[in-house]
Coordinates of N, CA and C and ligand atoms in Angstrom, one line a residue:
M1277 N 26.0 4.8 20.8 CA 25.3 5.6 19.8 C 25.1 4.8 18.5
R1278 N 26.0 3.9 18.2 CA 25.8 3.0 17.1 C 24.6 2.1 17.3
R1279 N 24.4 1.7 18.5 CA 23.2 0.8 18.8 C 21.9 1.6 18.5
A1280 N 21.8 2.8 19.0 CA 20.7 3.7 18.7 C 20.5 3.9 17.2
G1281 N 21.7 4.2 16.6 CA 21.6 4.5 15.1 C 21.1 3.3 14.3
L1282 N 21.5 2.1 14.8 CA 21.0 0.9 14.1 C 19.5 0.7 14.2
V1283 N 19.0 1.0 15.4 CA 17.5 0.9 15.6 C 16.8 2.0 14.7
V1284 N 17.4 3.2 14.7 CA 16.8 4.2 13.8 C 16.8 3.7 12.3
W1285 N 17.9 3.1 11.9 CA 18.0 2.6 10.6 C 17.0 1.5 10.4
G1286 N 16.8 0.7 11.3 CA 15.7 -0.4 11.2 C 14.4 0.2 11.1
A1287 N 14.1 1.3 11.8 CA 12.8 2.0 11.7 C 12.6 2.5 10.2
H1288 N 13.7 3.0 9.7 CA 13.6 3.4 8.2 C 13.4 2.2 7.3
Q1289 N 14.0 1.1 7.6 CA 13.7 -0.1 6.7 C 12.2 -0.4 6.8
L1290 N 11.7 -0.3 8.0 CA 10.2 -0.6 8.2 C 9.4 0.4 7.4
A1291 N 9.8 1.7 7.5 CA 9.1 2.7 6.7 C 9.1 2.4 5.2
L1292 N 10.3 2.0 4.8 CA 10.5 1.7 3.3 C 9.6 0.6 2.9
S1293 N 9.4 -0.4 3.8 CA 8.5 -1.5 3.5 C 7.0 -1.1 3.5
L1294 N 6.7 -0.1 4.2 CA 5.3 0.3 4.3 C 4.8 1.4 3.4
V1295 N 5.8 2.2 2.9 CA 5.4 3.4 2.2 C 4.8 3.0 0.8
R1296 N 3.6 3.4 0.5 CA 3.0 3.1 -0.8 C 1.7 3.9 -0.9
P1297 N 1.2 4.1 -2.1 CA -0.1 4.8 -2.2 C -1.2 4.0 -1.4
G1298 N -1.9 4.8 -0.6 CA -3.0 4.2 0.2 C -2.7 4.1 1.7
V1299 N -1.4 4.2 2.0 CA -1.0 4.1 3.5 C -1.2 5.5 4.1
T1300 N -1.5 5.5 5.4 CA -1.6 6.8 6.0 C -0.3 7.1 6.8
T1301 N 0.0 8.3 7.0 CA 1.2 8.7 7.8 C 1.1 8.2 9.2
G1302 N -0.1 8.2 9.7 CA -0.4 7.7 11.1 C -0.1 6.2 11.2
E1303 N -0.5 5.4 10.2 CA -0.2 4.0 10.3 C 1.3 3.7 10.3
M1304 N 2.0 4.5 9.5 CA 3.5 4.2 9.5 C 4.1 4.7 10.9
D1305 N 3.6 5.8 11.4 CA 4.1 6.2 12.7 C 3.8 5.2 13.8
R1306 N 2.6 4.6 13.8 CA 2.3 3.6 14.9 C 3.2 2.4 14.7
A1307 N 3.4 2.0 13.5 CA 4.3 0.8 13.3 C 5.7 1.1 13.8
I1308 N 6.2 2.3 13.6 CA 7.6 2.6 14.0 C 7.6 2.7 15.6
E1309 N 6.5 3.2 16.1 CA 6.4 3.3 17.6 C 6.5 1.9 18.2
Q1310 N 5.8 0.9 17.6 CA 5.9 -0.4 18.1 C 7.3 -1.0 17.9
F1311 N 7.9 -0.7 16.8 CA 9.3 -1.1 16.5 C 10.2 -0.7 17.6
F1312 N 10.1 0.6 18.0 CA 11.0 1.1 19.0 C 10.7 0.4 20.3
L1313 N 9.4 0.1 20.6 CA 9.1 -0.6 21.8 C 9.7 -2.0 21.8
D1314 N 9.6 -2.7 20.6 CA 10.1 -4.0 20.5 C 11.7 -4.1 20.7
H1315 N 12.3 -2.9 20.4 CA 13.8 -2.9 20.6 C 14.3 -2.2 21.8
S1316 N 13.3 -2.0 22.8 CA 13.7 -1.3 24.0 C 14.3 0.0 23.8
A1317 N 13.9 0.7 22.7 CA 14.4 2.0 22.4 C 13.4 3.1 22.8
V1318 N 13.9 4.2 23.3 CA 13.0 5.3 23.8 C 12.9 6.3 22.6
P1319 N 11.6 6.5 22.2 CA 11.4 7.5 21.1 C 11.7 8.9 21.6
L1320 N 12.4 9.7 20.8 CA 12.8 11.0 21.2 C 11.9 12.1 20.8
F1321 N 11.0 11.9 19.8 CA 10.2 13.0 19.3 C 8.9 13.2 20.1
K1322 N 8.3 12.1 20.6 CA 7.0 12.2 21.2 C 7.1 13.0 22.5
G1323 N 6.3 14.0 22.6 CA 6.3 14.9 23.8 C 7.2 16.0 23.8
V1324 N 8.0 16.2 22.7 CA 8.9 17.4 22.6 C 8.0 18.6 22.8
P1325 N 8.4 19.5 23.8 CA 7.6 20.6 24.1 C 7.4 21.6 23.0
G1326 N 6.3 22.2 22.9 CA 5.9 23.2 22.0 C 4.6 23.8 22.5
K1327 N 3.9 24.6 21.6 CA 2.6 25.1 22.0 C 1.7 23.9 22.3
V1328 N 1.8 22.9 21.5 CA 1.3 21.6 21.9 C 2.4 20.6 21.8
P1329 N 2.6 19.7 22.8 CA 3.7 18.7 22.8 C 3.6 17.9 21.5
F1330 N 4.8 17.5 20.9 CA 4.7 16.8 19.6 C 4.1 15.4 19.9
P1331 N 3.0 15.0 19.1 CA 2.2 13.9 19.5 C 2.7 12.5 18.9
A1332 N 3.8 12.5 18.2 CA 4.1 11.2 17.4 C 5.6 10.9 17.6
V1333 N 6.0 9.7 17.2 CA 7.4 9.3 17.3 C 8.2 9.7 16.0
C1334 N 7.5 10.0 15.0 CA 8.1 10.5 13.8 C 7.6 11.9 13.4
C1335 N 8.4 12.7 12.7 CA 7.8 13.8 11.9 C 7.6 13.2 10.5
M1336 N 6.5 13.5 9.9 CA 6.2 13.1 8.5 C 5.7 14.3 7.8
S1337 N 6.5 14.7 6.8 CA 6.3 15.9 6.1 C 6.1 15.6 4.6
V1338 N 4.9 15.9 4.1 CA 4.5 15.5 2.7 C 4.6 16.6 1.7
N1339 N 5.2 16.4 0.6 CA 5.3 17.3 -0.5 C 5.9 18.6 -0.1
E1340 N 5.1 19.7 -0.1 CA 5.6 21.0 0.2 C 5.9 21.2 1.7
E1341 N 5.5 20.2 2.5 CA 5.9 20.3 3.9 C 7.4 20.0 4.0
V1342 N 8.1 20.9 4.8 CA 9.6 20.8 4.9 C 10.0 19.9 6.0
V1343 N 9.6 20.2 7.2 CA 9.9 19.3 8.4 C 8.8 19.5 9.4
H1344 N 8.9 18.6 10.4 CA 8.0 18.7 11.6 C 6.5 18.5 11.3
G1345 N 6.2 17.8 10.2 CA 4.8 17.4 10.0 C 4.3 16.4 11.0
I1346 N 3.1 16.4 11.3 CA 2.5 15.5 12.3 C 1.8 14.4 11.6
P1347 N 2.2 13.1 11.9 CA 1.5 12.0 11.3 C 0.0 12.0 11.6
S1348 N -0.8 11.6 10.6 CA -2.3 11.7 10.8 C -3.0 10.7 9.9
D1349 N -4.3 10.9 9.7 CA -5.0 9.9 8.8 C -4.9 10.3 7.3
R1350 N -3.9 11.2 7.0 CA -3.7 11.6 5.6 C -3.2 10.4 4.8
V1351 N -3.9 10.1 3.7 CA -3.6 9.0 2.9 C -2.6 9.5 1.8
L1352 N -1.5 8.7 1.7 CA -0.5 9.1 0.7 C -0.9 8.6 -0.7
L1353 N -0.6 9.5 -1.6 CA -1.0 9.2 -3.0 C 0.2 9.0 -3.9
A1354 N 0.0 8.2 -5.0 CA 1.1 8.1 -5.9 C 1.5 9.4 -6.4
G1355 N 2.8 9.7 -6.5 CA 3.4 10.9 -6.9 C 3.8 11.8 -5.7
D1356 N 3.3 11.5 -4.5 CA 3.7 12.2 -3.3 C 5.1 11.9 -2.9
I1357 N 5.7 12.8 -2.1 CA 7.0 12.4 -1.4 C 6.7 12.6 0.1
V1358 N 7.3 11.8 0.9 CA 7.1 11.9 2.4 C 8.4 11.9 3.1
S1359 N 8.8 12.9 3.8 CA 10.0 13.0 4.6 C 9.7 12.4 6.0
I1360 N 10.4 11.3 6.3 CA 10.2 10.7 7.6 C 11.4 10.9 8.4
D1361 N 11.3 11.6 9.6 CA 12.4 12.0 10.4 C 12.1 11.3 11.8
T1362 N 13.0 10.5 12.3 CA 12.7 9.9 13.6 C 14.0 9.7 14.4
G1363 N 13.9 9.5 15.7 CA 15.1 9.3 16.5 C 14.7 8.5 17.8
C1364 N 15.7 7.9 18.3 CA 15.4 7.1 19.6 C 16.7 7.1 20.4
S1365 N 16.6 6.7 21.7 CA 17.8 6.5 22.4 C 17.8 5.1 22.9
V1366 N 19.0 4.5 23.0 CA 19.3 3.2 23.5 C 20.4 3.3 24.6
G1367 N 20.1 2.8 25.8 CA 21.1 3.0 26.8 C 21.5 4.4 27.1
G1368 N 20.6 5.3 26.8 CA 20.8 6.7 27.2 C 21.6 7.5 26.1
W1369 N 21.8 6.8 24.9 CA 22.5 7.5 23.8 C 21.6 7.6 22.6
C1370 N 21.7 8.7 21.9 CA 20.7 9.0 20.9 C 21.1 8.8 19.4
G1371 N 20.1 8.5 18.6 CA 20.3 8.5 17.1 C 19.2 9.2 16.4
D1372 N 19.4 9.8 15.3 CA 18.5 10.7 14.6 C 18.7 10.7 13.1
S1373 N 17.7 10.3 12.3 CA 17.9 10.2 10.9 C 16.6 10.5 10.2
A1374 N 16.7 11.1 9.0 CA 15.6 11.4 8.1 C 15.8 10.9 6.7
V1375 N 14.7 10.4 6.1 CA 14.8 10.0 4.7 C 13.5 10.6 4.0
T1376 N 13.6 11.0 2.8 CA 12.4 11.4 2.0 C 12.2 10.3 1.0
Y1377 N 11.0 9.7 1.1 CA 10.6 8.5 0.3 C 9.6 8.9 -0.8
P1378 N 9.9 8.4 -2.0 CA 8.9 8.6 -3.0 C 7.7 7.6 -2.8
V1379 N 6.5 8.1 -3.1 CA 5.3 7.2 -3.0 C 4.8 6.9 -4.4
G1380 N 5.0 5.6 -4.7 CA 4.7 5.2 -6.1 C 5.7 5.9 -7.1
D1381 N 5.2 6.1 -8.3 CA 6.0 6.9 -9.3 C 5.9 8.3 -9.0
I1382 N 7.0 9.0 -9.1 CA 7.0 10.5 -8.9 C 7.6 11.2 -10.1
H1383 N 7.3 12.4 -10.2 CA 7.7 13.2 -11.4 C 9.3 13.3 -11.4
S1384 N 9.8 13.3 -12.6 CA 11.3 13.3 -12.7 C 11.9 14.5 -12.0
D1385 N 11.2 15.7 -12.0 CA 11.8 16.9 -11.4 C 11.8 16.7 -9.8
V1386 N 10.9 15.9 -9.3 CA 10.8 15.7 -7.9 C 11.9 14.7 -7.5
Q1387 N 12.1 13.7 -8.4 CA 13.2 12.7 -8.2 C 14.5 13.4 -8.2
R1388 N 14.7 14.4 -9.0 CA 15.9 15.2 -9.1 C 16.1 15.9 -7.7
L1389 N 15.0 16.4 -7.1 CA 15.1 17.1 -5.8 C 15.6 16.1 -4.7
L1390 N 15.1 14.8 -4.8 CA 15.5 13.8 -3.9 C 17.0 13.5 -4.1
D1391 N 17.4 13.4 -5.4 CA 18.8 13.0 -5.7 C 19.7 14.1 -5.2
C1392 N 19.3 15.4 -5.3 CA 20.1 16.5 -4.9 C 20.3 16.5 -3.4
T1393 N 19.2 16.2 -2.6 CA 19.2 16.3 -1.2 C 20.0 15.1 -0.6
S1394 N 19.7 13.9 -1.1 CA 20.5 12.8 -0.6 C 22.0 12.9 -1.0
G1395 N 22.2 13.5 -2.2 CA 23.5 13.7 -2.7 C 24.3 14.7 -1.9
V1396 N 23.6 15.8 -1.4 CA 24.4 16.8 -0.6 C 24.7 16.3 0.8
L1397 N 23.9 15.4 1.3 CA 24.2 14.7 2.6 C 25.4 13.8 2.4
A1398 N 25.4 13.0 1.3 CA 26.6 12.1 1.0 C 27.9 13.0 0.8
L1399 N 27.7 14.1 0.1 CA 28.9 15.0 -0.1 C 29.4 15.5 1.3
A1400 N 28.5 15.9 2.1 CA 28.9 16.5 3.4 C 29.7 15.4 4.2
I1401 N 29.2 14.2 4.2 CA 29.9 13.1 5.0 C 31.2 12.8 4.4
E1402 N 31.3 12.8 3.1 CA 32.6 12.6 2.4 C 33.6 13.7 2.8
L1403 N 33.1 14.9 2.7 CA 34.0 16.1 3.0 C 34.5 16.1 4.4
M1404 N 33.7 15.5 5.3 CA 34.1 15.5 6.8 C 35.4 14.7 7.0
A1405 N 35.7 13.9 6.0 CA 37.0 13.1 6.1 C 38.2 14.0 5.9
T1406 N 38.0 15.0 5.1 CA 39.2 15.8 4.7 C 39.2 17.3 5.1
R1407 N 38.1 17.8 5.4 CA 38.0 19.2 5.8 C 38.2 19.4 7.3
N1408 N 38.8 20.5 7.8 CA 39.1 20.7 9.2 C 38.0 21.4 9.9
R1409 N 37.2 22.2 9.2 CA 36.2 23.1 9.8 C 34.9 22.9 9.1
W1410 N 33.8 23.0 9.9 CA 32.5 22.8 9.3 C 32.1 23.8 8.2
S1411 N 32.6 25.0 8.4 CA 32.3 26.1 7.4 C 32.7 25.7 6.0
D1412 N 33.8 24.9 5.9 CA 34.3 24.5 4.6 C 33.3 23.5 4.0
V1413 N 32.8 22.6 4.8 CA 31.8 21.6 4.4 C 30.5 22.3 4.0
A1414 N 30.0 23.2 4.8 CA 28.8 23.9 4.6 C 28.8 24.7 3.3
T1415 N 30.0 25.3 3.0 CA 30.1 26.1 1.8 C 29.9 25.2 0.6
E1416 N 30.5 24.1 0.6 CA 30.4 23.1 -0.5 C 29.0 22.6 -0.6
M1417 N 28.4 22.4 0.5 CA 27.0 21.9 0.4 C 26.1 22.9 -0.3
A1418 N 26.2 24.2 0.1 CA 25.4 25.2 -0.5 C 25.6 25.3 -2.0
K1419 N 26.9 25.2 -2.4 CA 27.2 25.2 -3.8 C 26.6 24.1 -4.6
F1420 N 26.7 22.9 -4.0 CA 26.1 21.7 -4.6 C 24.6 21.9 -4.9
V1421 N 23.9 22.4 -3.9 CA 22.5 22.6 -4.1 C 22.2 23.7 -5.1
R1422 N 23.0 24.8 -5.0 CA 22.8 25.9 -6.0 C 23.0 25.4 -7.4
D1423 N 24.0 24.5 -7.6 CA 24.3 24.0 -9.0 C 23.1 23.2 -9.5
Y1424 N 22.3 22.6 -8.7 CA 21.1 21.9 -9.1 C 20.0 22.9 -9.5
G1425 N 20.1 24.2 -9.0 CA 19.0 25.1 -9.2 C 18.0 25.1 -8.1
F1426 N 18.3 24.5 -7.0 CA 17.4 24.4 -5.9 C 18.0 25.3 -4.7
T1427 N 17.2 25.3 -3.6 CA 17.6 26.2 -2.5 C 17.7 25.4 -1.2
V1428 N 18.7 25.8 -0.4 CA 18.9 25.3 1.0 C 18.0 26.0 1.9
V1429 N 17.2 25.3 2.7 CA 16.4 25.9 3.8 C 17.4 26.4 4.9
E1430 N 17.2 27.7 5.3 CA 18.1 28.3 6.3 C 17.5 28.4 7.7
N1431 N 16.2 28.2 7.8 CA 15.5 28.4 9.1 C 15.8 27.2 10.0
F1432 N 16.3 26.1 9.5 CA 16.5 24.9 10.4 C 17.9 24.4 10.0
V1433 N 18.6 23.8 11.0 CA 19.9 23.4 10.9 C 20.1 22.0 11.6
G1434 N 21.2 21.4 11.3 CA 21.6 20.2 12.1 C 22.1 20.5 13.4
H1435 N 22.6 19.5 14.2 CA 23.0 19.7 15.6 C 23.9 18.7 16.1
G1436 N 24.6 19.0 17.2 CA 25.3 18.0 17.9 C 24.3 17.1 18.5
I1437 N 24.8 15.8 18.8 CA 23.9 14.8 19.4 C 24.7 13.9 20.2
G1438 N 24.1 13.4 21.3 CA 24.9 12.5 22.2 C 23.9 11.9 23.2
R1439 N 24.0 12.3 24.5 CA 23.1 11.9 25.5 C 21.7 12.6 25.3
K1440 N 21.8 13.8 24.7 CA 20.5 14.4 24.3 C 20.5 14.5 22.7
M1441 N 19.3 14.6 22.2 CA 19.1 14.6 20.7 C 19.7 15.9 20.2
H1442 N 19.4 17.0 20.9 CA 19.9 18.3 20.4 C 20.9 18.9 21.3
E1443 N 22.2 18.9 20.9 CA 23.3 19.5 21.6 C 24.0 20.5 20.7
D1444 N 24.9 21.2 21.3 CA 25.8 22.1 20.5 C 26.7 21.2 19.8
P1445 N 27.3 21.6 18.6 CA 27.0 22.9 18.0 C 25.8 22.9 17.0
Q1446 N 25.4 24.0 16.6 CA 24.5 24.1 15.5 C 25.3 23.8 14.2
V1447 N 24.6 23.0 13.3 CA 25.3 22.5 12.1 C 24.5 23.0 10.8
P1448 N 24.7 24.2 10.4 CA 24.0 24.7 9.2 C 24.4 24.0 7.9
N1449 N 23.5 24.0 6.9 CA 23.8 23.5 5.6 C 24.2 24.5 4.6
F1450 N 24.6 25.7 5.1 CA 25.1 26.8 4.4 C 26.0 27.6 5.2
C1451 N 26.8 28.5 4.7 CA 27.8 29.2 5.5 C 27.6 30.7 5.3
T1452 N 27.6 31.4 6.4 CA 27.5 32.9 6.3 C 28.8 33.4 6.9
P1453 N 29.2 34.7 6.6 CA 30.4 35.3 7.3 C 30.2 35.2 8.8
S1454 N 29.0 35.5 9.3 CA 28.8 35.5 10.7 C 29.0 34.1 11.3
F1455 N 28.6 33.0 10.6 CA 28.8 31.7 11.1 C 30.3 31.4 11.2
R1456 N 31.0 31.8 10.1 CA 32.5 31.5 10.0 C 33.2 32.2 11.1
R1457 N 32.7 33.4 11.4 CA 33.4 34.2 12.4 C 33.1 33.8 13.9
N1458 N 31.8 33.5 14.1 CA 31.3 33.3 15.5 C 31.0 31.9 15.9
H1459 N 30.6 31.0 15.0 CA 30.0 29.7 15.4 C 30.7 28.5 14.7
D1460 N 31.8 28.7 13.9 CA 32.4 27.6 13.2 C 33.0 26.7 14.2
F1461 N 33.2 25.4 13.8 CA 33.8 24.4 14.8 C 34.7 23.5 14.0
E1462 N 35.6 22.9 14.8 CA 36.6 22.0 14.2 C 36.0 20.6 14.1
L1463 N 36.3 19.9 13.0 CA 35.9 18.5 12.8 C 36.9 17.6 13.4
E1464 N 36.8 17.4 14.8 CA 37.8 16.7 15.5 C 37.2 15.3 16.0
S1465 N 38.1 14.4 16.2 CA 37.7 13.1 16.6 C 36.9 13.2 17.9
G1466 N 35.8 12.4 18.0 CA 35.0 12.4 19.2 C 33.7 13.3 19.0
L1467 N 33.7 14.1 18.0 CA 32.5 14.9 17.7 C 31.4 14.1 17.0
V1468 N 30.2 14.2 17.5 CA 29.1 13.5 16.8 C 28.0 14.5 16.4
I1469 N 27.7 14.6 15.2 CA 26.7 15.6 14.7 C 25.6 14.9 13.9
A1470 N 24.4 15.5 13.9 CA 23.3 15.2 13.0 C 23.4 16.2 11.8
V1471 N 23.7 15.6 10.7 CA 23.8 16.5 9.5 C 22.5 16.3 8.7
E1472 N 21.7 17.4 8.5 CA 20.4 17.2 7.9 C 20.0 18.3 6.9
P1473 N 20.5 18.2 5.7 CA 20.1 19.2 4.7 C 18.6 19.1 4.4
M1474 N 18.0 20.3 4.3 CA 16.6 20.4 3.8 C 16.7 21.3 2.5
V1475 N 16.1 20.8 1.4 CA 16.3 21.4 0.1 C 14.9 21.7 -0.5
N1476 N 14.7 22.9 -0.9 CA 13.4 23.3 -1.6 C 13.6 23.4 -3.1
M1477 N 12.6 23.0 -3.8 CA 12.6 23.2 -5.3 C 12.5 24.6 -5.7
G1478 N 11.8 25.4 -4.9 CA 11.6 26.8 -5.3 C 12.3 27.7 -4.2
S1479 N 11.5 28.6 -3.6 CA 12.0 29.6 -2.6 C 12.5 28.8 -1.4
K1480 N 13.5 29.4 -0.8 CA 14.0 28.8 0.5 C 13.1 29.1 1.7
K1481 N 12.2 30.0 1.4 CA 11.4 30.5 2.6 C 10.4 29.4 3.0
V1482 N 10.2 29.4 4.3 CA 9.2 28.4 4.9 C 8.3 29.2 5.9
R1483 N 7.2 28.6 6.2 CA 6.2 29.2 7.1 C 5.6 28.0 8.0
A1484 N 5.2 28.4 9.2 CA 4.6 27.4 10.1 C 3.1 27.3 9.8
L1485 N 2.6 26.1 9.8 CA 1.1 25.9 9.6 C 0.4 26.1 11.0
P1486 N -0.9 26.3 11.0 CA -1.6 26.5 12.2 C -1.6 25.4 13.3
D1487 N -1.1 24.2 12.9 CA -1.0 23.1 13.9 C 0.2 23.3 14.8
H1488 N 0.9 24.5 14.7 CA 2.1 24.8 15.5 C 3.3 24.0 15.2
W1489 N 3.3 23.0 14.4 CA 4.5 22.2 14.2 C 4.9 22.2 12.7
T1490 N 4.0 21.9 11.8 CA 4.4 21.7 10.4 C 5.0 22.9 9.8
Q1491 N 6.1 22.8 9.1 CA 6.8 23.8 8.4 C 6.6 23.5 6.9
S1492 N 6.1 24.5 6.2 CA 5.8 24.3 4.8 C 6.6 25.4 3.9
T1493 N 6.8 25.0 2.6 CA 7.4 26.0 1.8 C 6.4 27.1 1.6
V1494 N 6.8 28.4 1.4 CA 5.8 29.5 1.2 C 5.2 29.4 -0.2
D1495 N 5.9 28.8 -1.2 CA 5.4 28.9 -2.5 C 4.7 27.5 -2.9
G1496 N 4.6 26.6 -2.0 CA 3.9 25.4 -2.2 C 4.7 24.4 -3.1
Q1497 N 5.9 24.7 -3.4 CA 6.8 23.7 -4.2 C 7.3 22.7 -3.2
P1498 N 7.7 21.5 -3.7 CA 8.1 20.4 -2.9 C 9.5 20.7 -2.2
S1499 N 9.7 20.0 -1.1 CA 10.9 20.1 -0.2 C 11.3 18.7 0.2
A1500 N 12.6 18.4 0.3 CA 13.1 17.1 0.7 C 14.1 17.3 1.9
H1501 N 14.3 16.2 2.6 CA 15.1 16.2 3.9 C 15.7 14.9 4.1
F1502 N 17.1 14.9 4.2 CA 17.8 13.7 4.5 C 18.7 14.0 5.7
E1503 N 18.9 13.0 6.6 CA 19.7 13.2 7.8 C 20.4 11.9 8.2
H1504 N 21.6 12.1 8.6 CA 22.3 11.0 9.3 C 23.0 11.5 10.5
T1505 N 23.2 10.7 11.5 CA 24.0 10.9 12.7 C 25.4 10.4 12.4
V1506 N 26.4 11.3 12.4 CA 27.7 11.0 12.0 C 28.7 11.3 13.1
A1507 N 29.6 10.3 13.3 CA 30.7 10.4 14.3 C 32.0 10.7 13.6
I1508 N 32.8 11.6 14.1 CA 34.1 11.7 13.6 C 35.1 10.9 14.5
T1509 N 35.8 9.9 13.8 CA 36.7 9.1 14.6 C 38.1 9.3 14.1
E1510 N 39.0 8.6 14.7 CA 40.4 8.7 14.3 C 40.5 8.2 12.8
N1511 N 39.6 7.3 12.4 CA 39.6 6.8 11.1 C 38.7 7.5 10.1
G1512 N 38.2 8.6 10.5 CA 37.3 9.4 9.6 C 35.9 9.3 10.1
P1513 N 35.0 9.9 9.2 CA 33.6 9.9 9.6 C 32.9 8.5 9.6
V1514 N 32.1 8.2 10.6 CA 31.3 6.9 10.6 C 29.8 7.3 10.7
V1515 N 29.0 6.7 9.8 CA 27.6 7.0 9.8 C 26.9 6.1 10.8
L1516 N 26.5 6.6 11.9 CA 26.0 5.8 13.0 C 24.6 5.3 12.7
T1517 N 23.9 6.0 11.8 CA 22.5 5.6 11.4 C 22.4 4.9 10.1
A1518 N 23.6 4.4 9.6 CA 23.6 3.6 8.4 C 23.3 2.1 8.8
G1519 N 23.0 1.3 7.8 CA 22.8 -0.1 8.0 C 24.1 -0.8 8.2
P1520 N 24.1 -2.1 8.7 CA 25.3 -2.8 9.0 C 26.2 -3.0 7.8
A1521 N 25.6 -3.2 6.6 CA 26.4 -3.5 5.5 C 27.0 -2.2 4.9
A1522 N 26.2 -1.1 4.9 CA 26.6 0.1 4.3 C 27.6 0.9 5.1
A1523 N 27.6 0.7 6.4 CA 28.4 1.5 7.3 C 29.9 1.1 7.0
D1524 N 30.8 2.1 7.3 CA 32.2 1.8 7.3 C 32.5 0.6 8.2
A1525 N 32.7 -0.5 7.7 CA 32.7 -1.8 8.5 C 33.8 -1.7 9.5
S1526 N 34.9 -1.1 9.2 CA 36.0 -1.1 10.2 C 35.6 -0.5 11.5
A1527 N 35.1 0.7 11.5 CA 34.9 1.4 12.8 C 33.5 1.1 13.3
A1528 N 32.5 1.2 12.5 CA 31.1 1.2 13.0 C 30.8 -0.1 13.7
D1529 N 31.1 -1.2 13.0 CA 30.6 -2.5 13.5 C 31.3 -3.0 14.7
E1530 N 32.6 -2.4 14.9 CA 33.2 -2.8 16.1 C 32.5 -2.2 17.3
L1531 N 31.8 -1.1 17.1 CA 31.2 -0.4 18.2 C 29.9 -1.1 18.7
V1532 N 29.4 -1.9 17.8 CA 28.0 -2.5 18.1 C 28.2 -3.6 19.2
Ligands
MG802 MG1 15.9 14.2 12.7
MG803 MG1 18.0 16.1 13.7

């Protein structure tokens, strides 16, 4: 899974090098598709069943789009943000990660939204080292976002990941009494989950667009999404979709 995670990280490095005013989301998607091909990695998003099969190797969601946006000939403009979510498998094992990128200079309020969303993902990973149950992590995540004055999207959640991209358990970024009672899980060694907070500047509510895939905020305010695939090991959480230098060197790099 670390191998797949490193390829996904590499795809994000490529995205980072390409994202700028004037590029289209479709161009970036095609570059990442070629990158997966070059690394003998199988893209996981293309062909995902729906009313229409998902047509690209990445989801690219711009500004008020939350998740599941379809890459297209849309030209990115300075001040936009674009959430790029992608995944691949290597040797039959999956990796899945999302980053929201600023396009050129962005408004300070929007930068604050990115800081909150990447920050709440970092917080969750940190808490996974010391908390025993996901409900405790999710409760802290929701509080972190609330303290920023933003909202956690509740329609979509993270997930277990392994041989398949989407496995049990469901991994919400908020905690309800029903979750704590019926769906909570232990953070035990061997568990691998994709943690993926989606944070809205305004209302938490989302709606689907007519393309059957793109999810947008109902109020048109911006939304951000960050995701890592994280393994719990005897030595604590290891971010499988982090780069070689940033990852916890002890555990992650031994796995490669
Ligand atoms: Mg993803
Ligand atoms: Mg995911």
